[in-house]
Amino acid sequence: FDFDMMFQAATHLTRQTVDIFSWSLHRLSNQVFEYQLDTWTPYNRDARYPAIHTENYRQHDNVGADGVARTVHLYDASYIRLKNVNVSYRLPQRAVKKMGLNSMKFYVRANNLFTFAPNYPLADPEASDSGGNITNAYYPMTRTISLGVQLGF
């Protein structure tokens, strides 16, 4: 048997969300994500997010009127990802010779099996636009699992 695996990780990674990921009831979706429910109310004064307002009563960028970036939309996107796992089994030489082959190996390969990002509410801490912002136009890494047979003649 052969077995190998690779983990990928990043620490001290900060991401800024934009568009629907920053503003509940955003004009692009008119929806609220579960992590956005921690909004300010008279009963929840220590909330992460400001009170929910309609379009006409708030700015939709991440910069305040004073020109300073709002930290409410910054997240610690530190993560660890199981990037790939490979498991293979090579048949014994005597069994392979009976089939007229030099070698035969069966394998299973898996990529992007899981990502653990405990402080990040969105799907993939690596997904971003070219400016490092998280928008609604990006998909998480694709998970793939492959089975195969390698024959040697």
Short mmCIF file of C-alpha atoms in Angstrom, two decimals:
data_model
loop_
_atom_site.label_atom_id
_atom_site.label_comp_id
_atom_site.label_asym_id
_atom_site.label_seq_id
_atom_site.Cartn_x
_atom_site.Cartn_y
_atom_site.Cartn_z
CA PHE A 1 0.00 0.00 0.00
CA ASP A 2 1.02 3.59 -0.58
CA PHE A 3 -0.59 6.49 1.24
CA ASP A 4 0.09 10.21 1.20
CA MET A 5 -1.79 13.34 2.09
CA MET A 6 -1.14 17.06 1.94
CA PHE A 7 -2.57 19.80 4.10
CA GLN A 8 -2.53 23.47 3.14
CA ALA A 9 -2.97 26.23 5.69
CA ALA A 10 -2.83 29.98 6.07
CA THR A 11 -2.79 32.04 9.24
CA HIS A 12 -3.20 35.78 9.79
CA LEU A 13 -5.30 35.94 6.62
CA THR A 14 -7.84 38.78 6.62
CA ARG A 15 -10.65 39.03 4.08
CA GLN A 16 -13.09 41.86 3.47
CA THR A 17 -16.57 40.97 2.28
CA VAL A 18 -18.51 43.10 -0.20
CA ASP A 19 -21.94 43.17 -1.81
CA ILE A 20 -24.49 40.67 -0.52
CA PHE A 21 -21.99 39.13 1.89
CA SER A 22 -21.62 42.44 3.73
CA TRP A 23 -25.13 43.84 3.74
CA SER A 24 -28.19 41.90 4.67
CA LEU A 25 -31.09 42.68 2.33
CA HIS A 26 -28.59 43.87 -0.31
CA ARG A 27 -30.03 45.10 -3.59
CA LEU A 28 -28.54 42.14 -5.48
CA SER A 29 -30.29 39.48 -3.46
CA ASN A 30 -32.72 40.87 -0.86
CA GLN A 31 -31.75 38.04 1.45
CA VAL A 32 -30.16 37.64 4.86
CA PHE A 33 -27.45 35.04 5.49
CA GLU A 34 -27.50 33.26 8.83
CA TYR A 35 -24.25 34.83 10.00
CA GLN A 36 -25.76 38.31 9.36
CA LEU A 37 -28.49 37.80 11.97
CA ASP A 38 -26.23 39.19 14.68
CA THR A 39 -27.38 42.76 14.02
CA TRP A 40 -27.77 45.65 16.42
CA THR A 41 -31.11 46.01 18.19
CA PRO A 42 -31.95 47.61 21.51
CA TYR A 43 -31.79 44.06 22.95
CA ASN A 44 -28.56 43.10 21.18
CA ARG A 45 -26.20 46.02 21.75
CA ASP A 46 -23.01 43.93 21.40
CA ALA A 47 -23.87 42.74 17.87
CA ARG A 48 -21.24 42.34 15.17
CA TYR A 49 -23.31 44.12 12.50
CA PRO A 50 -25.14 47.45 12.44
CA ALA A 51 -28.93 47.55 12.46
CA ILE A 52 -30.68 46.35 9.30
CA HIS A 53 -31.99 49.22 7.20
CA THR A 54 -33.55 49.52 3.78
CA GLU A 55 -31.54 50.58 0.71
CA ASN A 56 -32.26 54.30 1.08
CA TYR A 57 -30.78 54.59 4.57
CA ARG A 58 -27.29 53.19 4.27
CA GLN A 59 -24.12 53.21 2.23
CA HIS A 60 -23.24 50.10 0.22
CA ASP A 61 -19.50 50.35 0.23
CA ASN A 62 -17.11 49.27 2.95
CA VAL A 63 -15.73 52.76 3.54
CA GLY A 64 -17.34 55.18 5.95
CA ALA A 65 -17.98 58.86 5.27
CA ASP A 66 -14.61 59.64 6.87
CA GLY A 67 -12.80 57.52 4.24
CA VAL A 68 -11.77 54.83 6.73
CA ALA A 69 -12.47 51.17 5.91
CA ARG A 70 -15.09 49.60 8.14
CA THR A 71 -13.69 46.69 10.11
CA VAL A 72 -17.10 45.12 10.65
CA HIS A 73 -16.71 43.43 7.25
CA LEU A 74 -13.20 42.11 7.92
CA TYR A 75 -12.85 38.46 8.87
CA ASP A 76 -10.05 36.26 10.09
CA ALA A 77 -9.96 33.81 7.19
CA SER A 78 -7.20 31.60 8.61
CA TYR A 79 -7.80 28.02 7.54
CA ILE A 80 -6.47 24.53 7.11
CA ARG A 81 -7.47 22.46 4.09
CA LEU A 82 -6.96 18.78 3.34
CA LYS A 83 -5.70 19.46 -0.18
CA ASN A 84 -5.22 15.91 -1.39
CA VAL A 85 -5.13 12.26 -0.36
CA ASN A 86 -3.72 9.39 -2.42
CA VAL A 87 -4.14 5.71 -1.60
CA SER A 88 -2.83 3.00 -3.90
CA TYR A 89 -2.32 -0.76 -3.90
CA ARG A 90 0.15 -2.54 -6.17
CA LEU A 91 -0.70 -6.17 -6.92
CA PRO A 92 2.02 -8.71 -6.14
CA GLN A 93 4.39 -9.43 -9.05
CA ARG A 94 3.46 -13.13 -9.26
CA ALA A 95 -0.26 -12.31 -9.74
CA VAL A 96 0.49 -9.66 -12.36
CA LYS A 97 2.81 -11.94 -14.39
CA LYS A 98 -0.03 -14.47 -14.75
CA MET A 99 -2.02 -11.74 -16.55
CA GLY A 100 0.85 -10.95 -18.90
CA LEU A 101 1.63 -7.58 -17.28
CA ASN A 102 4.71 -6.10 -15.60
CA SER A 103 2.73 -4.18 -12.97
CA MET A 104 -0.79 -3.29 -11.88
CA LYS A 105 -1.73 -0.61 -9.39
CA PHE A 106 -5.19 0.48 -8.19
CA TYR A 107 -5.55 3.96 -6.76
CA VAL A 108 -7.97 6.47 -5.26
CA ARG A 109 -7.18 10.19 -5.33
CA ALA A 110 -9.18 12.90 -3.62
CA ASN A 111 -8.67 16.67 -3.80
CA ASN A 112 -10.09 19.41 -1.56
CA LEU A 113 -11.82 17.06 0.85
CA PHE A 114 -12.48 19.63 3.57
CA THR A 115 -11.60 23.12 4.72
CA PHE A 116 -11.70 24.19 8.35
CA ALA A 117 -11.98 27.98 8.81
CA PRO A 118 -13.60 28.47 12.23
CA ASN A 119 -13.80 32.29 12.11
CA TYR A 120 -14.91 32.65 8.52
CA PRO A 121 -18.65 32.43 7.70
CA LEU A 122 -18.38 31.95 3.92
CA ALA A 123 -17.58 28.87 1.90
CA ASP A 124 -13.97 29.27 0.80
CA PRO A 125 -11.38 31.60 2.34
CA GLU A 126 -9.31 31.50 -0.88
CA ALA A 127 -12.11 32.58 -3.23
CA SER A 128 -11.90 36.28 -4.10
CA ASP A 129 -11.90 38.80 -6.86
CA SER A 130 -8.58 40.25 -8.03
CA GLY A 131 -8.63 42.77 -5.19
CA GLY A 132 -8.93 40.25 -2.35
CA ASN A 133 -12.61 41.00 -1.69
CA ILE A 134 -15.24 38.31 -1.29
CA THR A 135 -18.08 38.83 -3.73
CA ASN A 136 -20.97 36.75 -4.99
CA ALA A 137 -19.19 35.84 -8.25
CA TYR A 138 -16.80 33.15 -6.98
CA TYR A 139 -17.21 29.46 -6.24
CA PRO A 140 -15.31 27.38 -3.71
CA MET A 141 -12.63 24.91 -4.77
CA THR A 142 -13.99 21.85 -6.52
CA ARG A 143 -13.87 18.58 -4.63
CA THR A 144 -12.81 15.67 -6.86
CA ILE A 145 -12.45 11.95 -6.24
CA SER A 146 -10.78 9.76 -8.87
CA LEU A 147 -10.48 5.99 -9.11
CA GLY A 148 -8.02 4.38 -11.43
CA VAL A 149 -5.89 1.48 -12.54
CA GLN A 150 -2.31 1.87 -13.74
CA LEU A 151 -1.00 -0.94 -15.94
CA GLY A 152 2.65 -1.60 -16.83
CA PHE A 153 3.47 -3.60 -19.96
#
